[in-house]
Amino acid sequence: MQGEKYLFVVSGPSGTGKDTIVARLLADHPEIQHTISATTRAPREGEQDGVNYYFVSKEDFERKLQNDEIVEHTCYCGNYYGTLRSEIERHMREKTPVILVIEVEGAGNIKRLYPGATTVFVLPPDIQELERRLRARGTEDEATIQKRLTRAQTEIANAIHYDEHLVNVEVGPCAESLYTIIQYHIQYGRE
């Protein structure tokens, strides 16, 4: 599809700070947009429907899947997460840089559907820091933290399939590095 070079996918293990990096990038560079994913999980404190996610029921999510309204999805820790086709294709038509923050499986699906998209993998400085960040959230029980850490090892092993890589030591510089990647791929990426 035309406009694929304006599509950017950011992934990384839970706790790497990918959402924080993208939030900083968007605050500093409002010309870049962010897709809003649909999810069946409950909102965390401070999250708003239509701003952070579209919070939907499992039945509604499955209906959207059947109607081909979701281009990628995953089930993570018992909840669905997915990207609405309308969200990304509108931005590509408008030639507006757009970022999807999604899981590793979803990133592979997006790259297959939109080969001109750029995938960016965010890594933690090390696994101990990743665990510290997960615990500092205070939003999950021990079993969920352990699931996230186990899954992180598999996700990091798949980082080799990404176009670009960032290590999030500090949010500000990492967000600016992401901005540089976006500018480069818009200028030199395939249409």
Short mmCIF file of N, CA and C in Angstrom, two decimals:
data_model
loop_
_atom_site.label_atom_id
_atom_site.label_comp_id
_atom_site.label_asym_id
_atom_site.label_seq_id
_atom_site.Cartn_x
_atom_site.Cartn_y
_atom_site.Cartn_z
N MET A 1 0.85 -1.18 0.00
CA MET A 1 0.00 0.00 0.00
C MET A 1 0.89 1.25 0.00
N GLN A 2 0.48 2.25 -0.72
CA GLN A 2 1.23 3.50 -0.75
C GLN A 2 1.26 4.14 0.63
N GLY A 3 2.38 4.74 0.97
CA GLY A 3 2.52 5.40 2.26
C GLY A 3 3.09 4.53 3.35
N GLU A 4 3.53 3.30 3.03
CA GLU A 4 4.04 2.39 4.06
C GLU A 4 5.27 2.94 4.78
N LYS A 5 6.06 3.77 4.12
CA LYS A 5 7.27 4.29 4.77
C LYS A 5 6.93 5.22 5.93
N TYR A 6 5.66 5.59 6.07
CA TYR A 6 5.22 6.43 7.19
C TYR A 6 4.78 5.61 8.39
N LEU A 7 4.85 4.28 8.27
CA LEU A 7 4.39 3.38 9.31
C LEU A 7 5.58 2.84 10.11
N PHE A 8 5.54 3.03 11.43
CA PHE A 8 6.62 2.59 12.32
C PHE A 8 6.04 1.73 13.42
N VAL A 9 6.71 0.61 13.67
CA VAL A 9 6.27 -0.35 14.68
C VAL A 9 7.32 -0.40 15.78
N VAL A 10 6.92 -0.15 17.01
CA VAL A 10 7.83 -0.20 18.15
C VAL A 10 7.39 -1.36 19.05
N SER A 11 8.35 -2.25 19.33
CA SER A 11 8.08 -3.40 20.19
C SER A 11 9.22 -3.55 21.19
N GLY A 12 8.98 -4.40 22.14
CA GLY A 12 9.99 -4.73 23.14
C GLY A 12 9.29 -5.39 24.30
N PRO A 13 10.06 -6.05 25.14
CA PRO A 13 9.44 -6.70 26.30
C PRO A 13 8.71 -5.71 27.18
N SER A 14 7.70 -6.20 27.86
CA SER A 14 6.99 -5.39 28.84
C SER A 14 7.99 -4.90 29.88
N GLY A 15 7.96 -3.60 30.14
CA GLY A 15 8.87 -3.03 31.13
C GLY A 15 10.08 -2.32 30.53
N THR A 16 10.24 -2.37 29.22
CA THR A 16 11.39 -1.69 28.61
C THR A 16 11.19 -0.19 28.51
N GLY A 17 9.96 0.27 28.68
CA GLY A 17 9.68 1.70 28.60
C GLY A 17 9.26 2.16 27.23
N LYS A 18 8.83 1.23 26.37
CA LYS A 18 8.48 1.62 24.99
C LYS A 18 7.34 2.63 24.96
N ASP A 19 6.33 2.47 25.81
CA ASP A 19 5.23 3.43 25.84
C ASP A 19 5.71 4.80 26.33
N THR A 20 6.59 4.82 27.30
CA THR A 20 7.13 6.07 27.82
C THR A 20 7.98 6.78 26.77
N ILE A 21 8.78 6.03 26.04
CA ILE A 21 9.61 6.60 24.97
C ILE A 21 8.72 7.22 23.90
N VAL A 22 7.71 6.48 23.48
CA VAL A 22 6.82 6.98 22.43
C VAL A 22 6.05 8.20 22.94
N ALA A 23 5.62 8.19 24.19
CA ALA A 23 4.92 9.35 24.76
C ALA A 23 5.81 10.59 24.72
N ARG A 24 7.08 10.43 25.06
CA ARG A 24 8.02 11.56 25.02
C ARG A 24 8.21 12.03 23.58
N LEU A 25 8.38 11.09 22.67
CA LEU A 25 8.54 11.43 21.25
C LEU A 25 7.34 12.24 20.75
N LEU A 26 6.15 11.79 21.06
CA LEU A 26 4.93 12.46 20.60
C LEU A 26 4.78 13.85 21.23
N ALA A 27 5.20 13.99 22.49
CA ALA A 27 5.13 15.29 23.15
C ALA A 27 6.11 16.27 22.49
N ASP A 28 7.29 15.77 22.11
CA ASP A 28 8.31 16.63 21.50
C ASP A 28 8.09 16.86 20.01
N HIS A 29 7.39 15.95 19.35
CA HIS A 29 7.21 16.01 17.90
C HIS A 29 5.74 15.71 17.56
N PRO A 30 4.85 16.68 17.74
CA PRO A 30 3.42 16.45 17.55
C PRO A 30 3.01 16.12 16.12
N GLU A 31 3.91 16.28 15.17
CA GLU A 31 3.59 15.90 13.78
C GLU A 31 3.53 14.38 13.61
N ILE A 32 4.06 13.65 14.57
CA ILE A 32 4.02 12.19 14.54
C ILE A 32 2.79 11.74 15.32
N GLN A 33 2.07 10.77 14.78
CA GLN A 33 0.84 10.28 15.40
C GLN A 33 1.05 8.89 15.99
N HIS A 34 0.12 8.47 16.79
CA HIS A 34 0.17 7.17 17.47
C HIS A 34 -1.15 6.47 17.24
N THR A 35 -1.10 5.21 16.83
CA THR A 35 -2.36 4.48 16.71
C THR A 35 -2.82 4.08 18.10
N ILE A 36 -4.10 3.93 18.22
CA ILE A 36 -4.68 3.49 19.48
C ILE A 36 -5.13 2.04 19.27
N SER A 37 -4.58 1.14 20.05
CA SER A 37 -4.91 -0.28 19.94
C SER A 37 -6.20 -0.58 20.68
N ALA A 38 -6.82 -1.67 20.29
CA ALA A 38 -7.97 -2.19 21.01
C ALA A 38 -7.48 -3.27 21.97
N THR A 39 -8.08 -3.37 23.13
CA THR A 39 -7.72 -4.41 24.09
C THR A 39 -8.93 -4.83 24.91
N THR A 40 -8.86 -6.07 25.39
CA THR A 40 -9.92 -6.56 26.28
C THR A 40 -9.52 -6.46 27.74
N ARG A 41 -8.30 -6.00 28.03
CA ARG A 41 -7.90 -5.87 29.43
C ARG A 41 -8.55 -4.65 30.06
N ALA A 42 -8.63 -4.67 31.37
CA ALA A 42 -9.20 -3.54 32.11
C ALA A 42 -8.23 -2.36 32.08
N PRO A 43 -8.75 -1.15 32.09
CA PRO A 43 -7.86 0.02 32.13
C PRO A 43 -7.05 0.07 33.42
N ARG A 44 -5.79 0.51 33.30
CA ARG A 44 -4.99 0.78 34.49
C ARG A 44 -5.34 2.18 34.98
N GLU A 45 -4.94 2.48 36.20
CA GLU A 45 -5.23 3.80 36.76
C GLU A 45 -4.70 4.90 35.83
N GLY A 46 -5.57 5.85 35.52
CA GLY A 46 -5.19 6.98 34.68
C GLY A 46 -5.40 6.77 33.19
N GLU A 47 -5.63 5.53 32.75
CA GLU A 47 -5.85 5.28 31.33
C GLU A 47 -7.28 5.64 30.94
N GLN A 48 -7.41 6.14 29.71
CA GLN A 48 -8.73 6.56 29.22
C GLN A 48 -9.06 5.83 27.92
N ASP A 49 -10.32 5.43 27.79
CA ASP A 49 -10.80 4.80 26.57
C ASP A 49 -10.70 5.78 25.41
N GLY A 50 -10.15 5.32 24.29
CA GLY A 50 -10.00 6.17 23.11
C GLY A 50 -8.77 7.05 23.15
N VAL A 51 -8.05 7.04 24.26
CA VAL A 51 -6.80 7.80 24.38
C VAL A 51 -5.63 6.84 24.48
N ASN A 52 -5.66 5.96 25.49
CA ASN A 52 -4.60 4.97 25.66
C ASN A 52 -4.88 3.70 24.87
N TYR A 53 -6.09 3.24 24.93
CA TYR A 53 -6.57 2.06 24.20
C TYR A 53 -8.05 2.25 23.92
N TYR A 54 -8.57 1.42 23.01
CA TYR A 54 -10.01 1.24 22.92
C TYR A 54 -10.29 0.01 23.78
N PHE A 55 -10.91 0.19 24.92
CA PHE A 55 -11.21 -0.92 25.81
C PHE A 55 -12.53 -1.53 25.36
N VAL A 56 -12.46 -2.79 24.91
CA VAL A 56 -13.64 -3.47 24.36
C VAL A 56 -13.83 -4.81 25.04
N SER A 57 -15.02 -5.34 24.90
CA SER A 57 -15.31 -6.66 25.45
C SER A 57 -14.65 -7.73 24.56
N LYS A 58 -14.51 -8.90 25.10
CA LYS A 58 -13.96 -10.02 24.34
C LYS A 58 -14.84 -10.30 23.12
N GLU A 59 -16.13 -10.23 23.29
CA GLU A 59 -17.07 -10.51 22.20
C GLU A 59 -16.92 -9.48 21.07
N ASP A 60 -16.80 -8.20 21.43
CA ASP A 60 -16.64 -7.15 20.44
C ASP A 60 -15.31 -7.31 19.70
N PHE A 61 -14.26 -7.65 20.43
CA PHE A 61 -12.96 -7.85 19.80
C PHE A 61 -13.03 -9.00 18.79
N GLU A 62 -13.64 -10.10 19.19
CA GLU A 62 -13.75 -11.27 18.30
C GLU A 62 -14.61 -10.96 17.07
N ARG A 63 -15.63 -10.11 17.24
CA ARG A 63 -16.44 -9.69 16.09
C ARG A 63 -15.58 -8.87 15.12
N LYS A 64 -14.77 -7.97 15.63
CA LYS A 64 -13.88 -7.17 14.78
C LYS A 64 -12.88 -8.07 14.05
N LEU A 65 -12.40 -9.09 14.72
CA LEU A 65 -11.49 -10.05 14.06
C LEU A 65 -12.19 -10.74 12.89
N GLN A 66 -13.39 -11.22 13.11
CA GLN A 66 -14.15 -11.90 12.06
C GLN A 66 -14.43 -10.99 10.88
N ASN A 67 -14.60 -9.70 11.13
CA ASN A 67 -14.90 -8.74 10.07
C ASN A 67 -13.64 -8.14 9.43
N ASP A 68 -12.46 -8.69 9.76
CA ASP A 68 -11.19 -8.25 9.19
C ASP A 68 -10.90 -6.78 9.49
N GLU A 69 -11.37 -6.31 10.64
CA GLU A 69 -11.14 -4.93 11.04
C GLU A 69 -9.86 -4.78 11.87
N ILE A 70 -9.24 -5.90 12.22
CA ILE A 70 -8.02 -5.90 13.03
C ILE A 70 -6.91 -6.55 12.19
N VAL A 71 -5.79 -5.81 12.00
CA VAL A 71 -4.71 -6.30 11.13
C VAL A 71 -3.69 -7.14 11.86
N GLU A 72 -3.63 -7.00 13.15
CA GLU A 72 -2.73 -7.84 13.95
C GLU A 72 -3.32 -7.91 15.34
N HIS A 73 -3.09 -9.03 15.99
CA HIS A 73 -3.55 -9.15 17.36
C HIS A 73 -2.76 -10.22 18.07
N THR A 74 -2.83 -10.18 19.37
CA THR A 74 -2.20 -11.20 20.18
C THR A 74 -3.03 -11.38 21.45
N CYS A 75 -2.87 -12.51 22.07
CA CYS A 75 -3.47 -12.74 23.37
C CYS A 75 -2.31 -12.81 24.35
N TYR A 76 -2.29 -11.90 25.32
CA TYR A 76 -1.18 -11.78 26.24
C TYR A 76 -1.72 -11.72 27.66
N CYS A 77 -1.27 -12.64 28.49
CA CYS A 77 -1.71 -12.71 29.89
C CYS A 77 -3.24 -12.74 29.98
N GLY A 78 -3.87 -13.47 29.04
CA GLY A 78 -5.31 -13.67 29.07
C GLY A 78 -6.16 -12.58 28.44
N ASN A 79 -5.53 -11.58 27.83
CA ASN A 79 -6.27 -10.49 27.20
C ASN A 79 -5.86 -10.32 25.74
N TYR A 80 -6.82 -9.92 24.90
CA TYR A 80 -6.55 -9.60 23.51
C TYR A 80 -6.02 -8.17 23.39
N TYR A 81 -5.09 -7.99 22.44
CA TYR A 81 -4.60 -6.68 22.04
C TYR A 81 -4.56 -6.69 20.52
N GLY A 82 -4.98 -5.61 19.87
CA GLY A 82 -4.96 -5.60 18.42
C GLY A 82 -4.98 -4.20 17.84
N THR A 83 -4.57 -4.13 16.57
CA THR A 83 -4.52 -2.86 15.84
C THR A 83 -5.63 -2.81 14.81
N LEU A 84 -6.39 -1.74 14.85
CA LEU A 84 -7.48 -1.56 13.91
C LEU A 84 -6.93 -1.15 12.55
N ARG A 85 -7.39 -1.82 11.50
CA ARG A 85 -6.96 -1.52 10.13
C ARG A 85 -7.21 -0.04 9.79
N SER A 86 -8.36 0.46 10.17
CA SER A 86 -8.72 1.84 9.85
C SER A 86 -7.74 2.84 10.46
N GLU A 87 -7.20 2.53 11.64
CA GLU A 87 -6.26 3.43 12.32
C GLU A 87 -4.98 3.64 11.49
N ILE A 88 -4.40 2.56 11.00
CA ILE A 88 -3.12 2.72 10.30
C ILE A 88 -3.29 3.16 8.85
N GLU A 89 -4.29 2.65 8.17
CA GLU A 89 -4.43 2.99 6.75
C GLU A 89 -4.81 4.45 6.54
N ARG A 90 -5.52 5.04 7.47
CA ARG A 90 -5.85 6.46 7.37
C ARG A 90 -4.56 7.30 7.43
N HIS A 91 -3.68 6.99 8.35
CA HIS A 91 -2.43 7.74 8.47
C HIS A 91 -1.53 7.55 7.25
N MET A 92 -1.49 6.35 6.71
CA MET A 92 -0.66 6.11 5.53
C MET A 92 -1.20 6.90 4.33
N ARG A 93 -2.51 6.92 4.15
CA ARG A 93 -3.10 7.71 3.05
C ARG A 93 -2.76 9.20 3.19
N GLU A 94 -2.78 9.68 4.43
CA GLU A 94 -2.50 11.09 4.70
C GLU A 94 -1.00 11.41 4.71
N LYS A 95 -0.16 10.35 4.61
CA LYS A 95 1.30 10.49 4.69
C LYS A 95 1.72 11.18 5.98
N THR A 96 1.10 10.74 7.05
CA THR A 96 1.42 11.20 8.40
C THR A 96 2.23 10.10 9.08
N PRO A 97 3.41 10.42 9.61
CA PRO A 97 4.16 9.39 10.34
C PRO A 97 3.31 8.87 11.50
N VAL A 98 3.22 7.55 11.59
CA VAL A 98 2.38 6.93 12.61
C VAL A 98 3.13 5.78 13.26
N ILE A 99 2.96 5.67 14.58
CA ILE A 99 3.66 4.65 15.36
C ILE A 99 2.65 3.69 15.96
N LEU A 100 2.95 2.41 15.85
CA LEU A 100 2.21 1.36 16.55
C LEU A 100 3.13 0.83 17.63
N VAL A 101 2.67 0.76 18.84
CA VAL A 101 3.41 0.12 19.92
C VAL A 101 2.71 -1.21 20.17
N ILE A 102 3.35 -2.29 19.68
CA ILE A 102 2.70 -3.60 19.72
C ILE A 102 3.68 -4.70 20.09
N GLU A 103 3.13 -5.86 20.38
CA GLU A 103 3.93 -7.03 20.75
C GLU A 103 4.69 -7.58 19.55
N VAL A 104 5.65 -8.43 19.83
CA VAL A 104 6.54 -8.99 18.81
C VAL A 104 5.76 -9.73 17.72
N GLU A 105 4.79 -10.56 18.10
CA GLU A 105 4.04 -11.31 17.09
C GLU A 105 3.31 -10.36 16.15
N GLY A 106 2.71 -9.33 16.72
CA GLY A 106 1.99 -8.35 15.93
C GLY A 106 2.90 -7.60 14.98
N ALA A 107 4.11 -7.31 15.41
CA ALA A 107 5.07 -6.60 14.55
C ALA A 107 5.38 -7.42 13.30
N GLY A 108 5.54 -8.72 13.47
CA GLY A 108 5.78 -9.58 12.32
C GLY A 108 4.61 -9.58 11.35
N ASN A 109 3.40 -9.58 11.89
CA ASN A 109 2.21 -9.53 11.03
C ASN A 109 2.13 -8.22 10.26
N ILE A 110 2.42 -7.11 10.93
CA ILE A 110 2.40 -5.80 10.27
C ILE A 110 3.44 -5.75 9.16
N LYS A 111 4.64 -6.26 9.43
CA LYS A 111 5.72 -6.24 8.42
C LYS A 111 5.32 -7.07 7.20
N ARG A 112 4.61 -8.17 7.41
CA ARG A 112 4.16 -8.99 6.28
C ARG A 112 3.09 -8.25 5.47
N LEU A 113 2.17 -7.58 6.15
CA LEU A 113 1.11 -6.85 5.46
C LEU A 113 1.61 -5.57 4.80
N TYR A 114 2.55 -4.90 5.46
CA TYR A 114 3.06 -3.60 5.00
C TYR A 114 4.59 -3.66 5.00
N PRO A 115 5.20 -4.28 3.99
CA PRO A 115 6.65 -4.50 4.00
C PRO A 115 7.49 -3.22 4.02
N GLY A 116 6.91 -2.09 3.66
CA GLY A 116 7.64 -0.83 3.70
C GLY A 116 7.68 -0.20 5.08
N ALA A 117 6.99 -0.79 6.04
CA ALA A 117 7.00 -0.28 7.42
C ALA A 117 8.38 -0.51 8.04
N THR A 118 8.72 0.29 9.04
CA THR A 118 9.98 0.14 9.77
C THR A 118 9.68 -0.40 11.16
N THR A 119 10.38 -1.47 11.54
CA THR A 119 10.21 -2.05 12.87
C THR A 119 11.38 -1.65 13.75
N VAL A 120 11.07 -1.25 14.99
CA VAL A 120 12.07 -0.80 15.96
C VAL A 120 11.88 -1.61 17.25
N PHE A 121 12.96 -2.24 17.71
CA PHE A 121 12.90 -3.04 18.93
C PHE A 121 13.58 -2.29 20.06
N VAL A 122 12.88 -2.12 21.19
CA VAL A 122 13.43 -1.44 22.36
C VAL A 122 13.90 -2.50 23.36
N LEU A 123 15.15 -2.38 23.73
CA LEU A 123 15.77 -3.31 24.68
C LEU A 123 16.00 -2.63 26.02
N PRO A 124 15.97 -3.41 27.10
CA PRO A 124 16.36 -2.84 28.40
C PRO A 124 17.89 -2.85 28.48
N PRO A 125 18.47 -2.08 29.40
CA PRO A 125 19.92 -2.12 29.56
C PRO A 125 20.41 -3.53 29.93
N ASP A 126 19.63 -4.24 30.74
CA ASP A 126 19.92 -5.63 31.10
C ASP A 126 18.67 -6.23 31.73
N ILE A 127 18.68 -7.52 31.95
CA ILE A 127 17.49 -8.22 32.44
C ILE A 127 17.16 -7.83 33.89
N GLN A 128 18.17 -7.49 34.68
CA GLN A 128 17.92 -7.07 36.06
C GLN A 128 17.16 -5.74 36.09
N GLU A 129 17.52 -4.84 35.19
CA GLU A 129 16.81 -3.55 35.12
C GLU A 129 15.38 -3.77 34.65
N LEU A 130 15.20 -4.70 33.72
CA LEU A 130 13.85 -5.01 33.26
C LEU A 130 12.98 -5.49 34.42
N GLU A 131 13.51 -6.40 35.22
CA GLU A 131 12.77 -6.90 36.37
C GLU A 131 12.47 -5.78 37.37
N ARG A 132 13.45 -4.90 37.61
CA ARG A 132 13.24 -3.78 38.53
C ARG A 132 12.10 -2.89 38.05
N ARG A 133 12.08 -2.61 36.73
CA ARG A 133 11.02 -1.75 36.17
C ARG A 133 9.65 -2.40 36.29
N LEU A 134 9.58 -3.69 36.03
CA LEU A 134 8.29 -4.39 36.15
C LEU A 134 7.77 -4.34 37.58
N ARG A 135 8.66 -4.56 38.54
CA ARG A 135 8.25 -4.54 39.95
C ARG A 135 7.86 -3.13 40.40
N ALA A 136 8.56 -2.13 39.87
CA ALA A 136 8.30 -0.73 40.28
C ALA A 136 6.91 -0.26 39.85
N ARG A 137 6.36 -0.87 38.81
CA ARG A 137 5.00 -0.50 38.38
C ARG A 137 3.98 -0.72 39.48
N GLY A 138 4.14 -1.85 40.18
CA GLY A 138 3.20 -2.19 41.23
C GLY A 138 1.81 -2.56 40.73
N THR A 139 1.72 -2.99 39.45
CA THR A 139 0.40 -3.29 38.87
C THR A 139 0.13 -4.78 38.68
N GLU A 140 1.15 -5.63 38.87
CA GLU A 140 0.97 -7.05 38.61
C GLU A 140 1.41 -7.90 39.80
N ASP A 141 0.82 -9.08 39.90
CA ASP A 141 1.24 -10.01 40.94
C ASP A 141 2.51 -10.73 40.50
N GLU A 142 3.07 -11.51 41.42
CA GLU A 142 4.35 -12.20 41.16
C GLU A 142 4.26 -13.16 39.98
N ALA A 143 3.17 -13.87 39.86
CA ALA A 143 3.02 -14.82 38.74
C ALA A 143 3.06 -14.09 37.40
N THR A 144 2.40 -12.94 37.31
CA THR A 144 2.39 -12.17 36.06
C THR A 144 3.77 -11.61 35.77
N ILE A 145 4.48 -11.14 36.78
CA ILE A 145 5.84 -10.64 36.58
C ILE A 145 6.73 -11.76 36.04
N GLN A 146 6.61 -12.94 36.60
CA GLN A 146 7.43 -14.06 36.14
C GLN A 146 7.10 -14.44 34.68
N LYS A 147 5.79 -14.39 34.34
CA LYS A 147 5.39 -14.66 32.94
C LYS A 147 6.01 -13.63 32.01
N ARG A 148 5.99 -12.37 32.43
CA ARG A 148 6.54 -11.29 31.60
C ARG A 148 8.06 -11.46 31.43
N LEU A 149 8.75 -11.84 32.48
CA LEU A 149 10.20 -12.04 32.39
C LEU A 149 10.55 -13.23 31.49
N THR A 150 9.79 -14.30 31.60
CA THR A 150 10.02 -15.46 30.74
C THR A 150 9.76 -15.10 29.29
N ARG A 151 8.68 -14.41 29.07
CA ARG A 151 8.35 -14.01 27.70
C ARG A 151 9.39 -13.03 27.14
N ALA A 152 9.94 -12.18 27.99
CA ALA A 152 10.94 -11.20 27.55
C ALA A 152 12.15 -11.90 26.92
N GLN A 153 12.55 -13.01 27.46
CA GLN A 153 13.70 -13.73 26.90
C GLN A 153 13.44 -14.17 25.46
N THR A 154 12.24 -14.68 25.20
CA THR A 154 11.87 -15.08 23.84
C THR A 154 11.78 -13.88 22.92
N GLU A 155 11.19 -12.79 23.41
CA GLU A 155 11.06 -11.59 22.60
C GLU A 155 12.42 -11.01 22.24
N ILE A 156 13.32 -10.95 23.19
CA ILE A 156 14.67 -10.42 22.92
C ILE A 156 15.38 -11.28 21.88
N ALA A 157 15.18 -12.58 21.93
CA ALA A 157 15.79 -13.46 20.92
C ALA A 157 15.27 -13.14 19.51
N ASN A 158 14.05 -12.63 19.42
CA ASN A 158 13.47 -12.28 18.11
C ASN A 158 13.83 -10.88 17.64
N ALA A 159 14.57 -10.14 18.43
CA ALA A 159 14.94 -8.76 18.07
C ALA A 159 15.75 -8.72 16.77
N ILE A 160 16.41 -9.80 16.41
CA ILE A 160 17.22 -9.81 15.19
C ILE A 160 16.37 -9.61 13.94
N HIS A 161 15.08 -9.82 14.02
CA HIS A 161 14.20 -9.66 12.86
C HIS A 161 13.73 -8.22 12.65
N TYR A 162 14.15 -7.32 13.53
CA TYR A 162 13.73 -5.91 13.45
C TYR A 162 14.70 -5.09 12.61
N ASP A 163 14.18 -4.01 12.02
CA ASP A 163 15.01 -3.13 11.20
C ASP A 163 15.96 -2.30 12.04
N GLU A 164 15.51 -1.86 13.19
CA GLU A 164 16.29 -0.96 14.05
C GLU A 164 16.17 -1.42 15.50
N HIS A 165 17.18 -1.02 16.32
CA HIS A 165 17.22 -1.40 17.73
C HIS A 165 17.61 -0.19 18.58
N LEU A 166 16.98 -0.06 19.74
CA LEU A 166 17.30 0.99 20.70
C LEU A 166 17.42 0.36 22.09
N VAL A 167 18.40 0.82 22.86
CA VAL A 167 18.52 0.41 24.26
C VAL A 167 18.05 1.58 25.10
N ASN A 168 17.02 1.36 25.90
CA ASN A 168 16.45 2.42 26.72
C ASN A 168 17.15 2.50 28.07
N VAL A 169 18.21 3.31 28.09
CA VAL A 169 18.89 3.61 29.34
C VAL A 169 18.24 4.83 29.97
N GLU A 170 17.97 5.83 29.12
CA GLU A 170 17.35 7.08 29.57
C GLU A 170 16.32 7.49 28.53
N VAL A 171 15.13 7.85 28.96
CA VAL A 171 13.99 8.09 28.07
C VAL A 171 14.26 9.18 27.03
N GLY A 172 14.72 10.35 27.45
CA GLY A 172 14.90 11.48 26.52
C GLY A 172 15.80 11.15 25.34
N PRO A 173 17.03 10.72 25.59
CA PRO A 173 17.90 10.37 24.46
C PRO A 173 17.36 9.22 23.60
N CYS A 174 16.68 8.28 24.22
CA CYS A 174 16.11 7.16 23.46
C CYS A 174 14.99 7.67 22.54
N ALA A 175 14.17 8.58 23.04
CA ALA A 175 13.09 9.15 22.22
C ALA A 175 13.68 9.94 21.05
N GLU A 176 14.75 10.66 21.28
CA GLU A 176 15.38 11.41 20.18
C GLU A 176 16.02 10.48 19.16
N SER A 177 16.57 9.36 19.62
CA SER A 177 17.11 8.37 18.68
C SER A 177 15.98 7.78 17.82
N LEU A 178 14.84 7.55 18.44
CA LEU A 178 13.68 7.06 17.68
C LEU A 178 13.25 8.10 16.65
N TYR A 179 13.27 9.36 17.01
CA TYR A 179 12.93 10.43 16.07
C TYR A 179 13.89 10.43 14.87
N THR A 180 15.17 10.25 15.14
CA THR A 180 16.16 10.20 14.07
C THR A 180 15.87 9.03 13.13
N ILE A 181 15.53 7.90 13.68
CA ILE A 181 15.17 6.72 12.86
C ILE A 181 13.97 7.04 11.97
N ILE A 182 12.96 7.66 12.54
CA ILE A 182 11.76 8.02 11.77
C ILE A 182 12.10 8.96 10.63
N GLN A 183 12.86 10.00 10.93
CA GLN A 183 13.23 10.96 9.89
C GLN A 183 14.02 10.30 8.76
N TYR A 184 14.93 9.43 9.12
CA TYR A 184 15.74 8.73 8.12
C TYR A 184 14.85 7.87 7.20
N HIS A 185 13.97 7.09 7.78
CA HIS A 185 13.14 6.18 6.98
C HIS A 185 12.09 6.91 6.16
N ILE A 186 11.62 8.04 6.63
CA ILE A 186 10.69 8.84 5.81
C ILE A 186 11.43 9.38 4.59
N GLN A 187 12.66 9.82 4.80
CA GLN A 187 13.42 10.38 3.70
C GLN A 187 13.89 9.32 2.72
N TYR A 188 14.34 8.18 3.22
CA TYR A 188 14.96 7.18 2.35
C TYR A 188 14.18 5.89 2.21
N GLY A 189 13.07 5.74 2.93
CA GLY A 189 12.30 4.49 2.88
C GLY A 189 11.57 4.31 1.56
N ARG A 190 11.15 3.07 1.33
CA ARG A 190 10.41 2.81 0.11
C ARG A 190 8.95 3.16 0.28
N GLU A 191 8.37 3.66 -0.78
CA GLU A 191 6.98 4.16 -0.77
C GLU A 191 5.99 3.05 -0.74
#
